[in-house]
Amino acid sequence: MSSVTPMVRIRGLRKSFGDHVVLKGIDFDVQPSQVIVVIGPSGSGKSTFLRCCNGLEQPEGGSVEICGRMLVLDGRMLPDQELDTLREEVGMVFQSFNLFPHLTVLHNIALGPRKLRGLSRAEADVEARVLLDKVGLAHKADAMPASLSGGQKQRVAIARALAMKPRVMLFDEPTSALDPELVGEVLQVMKMLASEGMTMMVVTHEMDFAREVGDVVVVMDEGAIVEAGPPEILFTNPSQDRTRAFLQAVLTRT
C-alpha cells in the first residue's frame, strides 16, 4: 500500500440545496500528479463536488483535506483567513473566464501575485510574461480582454491561476462556453500542464480529453460516484449499467 499522502482526500462529502440532495456521501482520493477527469450527466453534482474542494461551496457533512490541510471537517469550514491562504494553493478555472475587463491581459495575471504573494510590480510582470508565453499568448500582454477570443480568454484565465503557483488545479467545464473550433487550444494547454505533473481535477464533457489525459475517470450520477477507473478500462469495459448508458449517449452524438 502506498505511503504517499493524497493531494486531495475526501470522505463522506454531503451537500444539499434546500431539499435537493446534490452530493450523497462522496469518498475519493487524488494522488500527487494525478489527472482526475469527472464526467456524468448534467445535474449529477460534478461542479458542486469540485467547488467543495476549494471551499466555494460549504458541505453539510464529511471532510475535505487538500494539500495536507483540513479544508472541511464535519461540515465546518476553515476560518476565512486560513481558507484564503489555502486557496492560494488551489487554482480554479471556471466556465466563464472572470477576467477583469478594465485591466490588460498582463495585469490580469500579475494582480494576484502582487496582492497575495507580495511580489513587486516588476517581478509580477516578469512572471506574467513567462506564463503568457507558456499558454501561447505572449503577443497579447497589452491587449484588453474584450479584444480576445473565448479560447484566448480561457488561456489567460489558466495563466492567471498558475500565477499563484498552485499545487492543485481545478477545472470546471473550462471549454463548455467556447465555440467548437476554440476548444482544442484550451485543451492543449491543459494537456501540457498534465505532462508537467500538475495535479488536476477536471469536470468536462470532452470525452477525448478524458480518454487521452485522465489517469482516473470518475463517473457521477445523482450525487454519487457510480464508477471510477483508468480510461482504458472505463471506456471499453465499464462495470455499471449507468456508466454504459451515459457513455453510449455521449459517444454516439453527432
Coordinates of N, CA, C and O in Angstrom, one line a residue, residues 11 18 69 101 162 169 201 235-236 242:
R11 N -13.9 12.5 2.3 CA -14.6 11.4 3.0 C -16.0 11.9 3.4 O -16.2 12.9 4.0
G18 N -31.4 23.2 -0.2 CA -32.7 23.0 0.2 C -33.0 21.6 0.4 O -32.3 20.9 1.1
R69 N -3.9 19.9 4.4 CA -4.6 20.7 5.4 C -6.1 20.4 5.3 O -6.7 20.2 4.2
P101 N -12.3 43.3 -16.8 CA -12.3 43.9 -18.2 C -11.5 45.2 -18.3 O -11.1 45.6 -19.4
L162 N -2.3 29.9 -12.7 CA -1.0 29.4 -12.5 C 0.0 30.4 -11.8 O 0.9 30.0 -11.2
M169 N -4.8 22.1 -9.5 CA -5.6 22.9 -10.4 C -7.0 22.2 -10.6 O -7.1 21.0 -10.9
M201 N -8.0 18.2 -11.2 CA -9.3 17.7 -11.2 C -10.1 18.4 -12.3 O -10.2 19.7 -12.2
F235 N -13.8 3.2 -20.5 CA -14.4 3.5 -21.7 C -14.7 2.2 -22.6 O -15.6 2.2 -23.4
T236 N -13.9 1.1 -22.3 CA -14.1 -0.1 -23.1 C -14.9 -1.2 -22.4 O -15.5 -2.0 -23.0
R242 N -25.3 2.2 -15.5 CA -25.5 3.7 -15.7 C -24.3 4.3 -16.5 O -24.5 5.2 -17.2

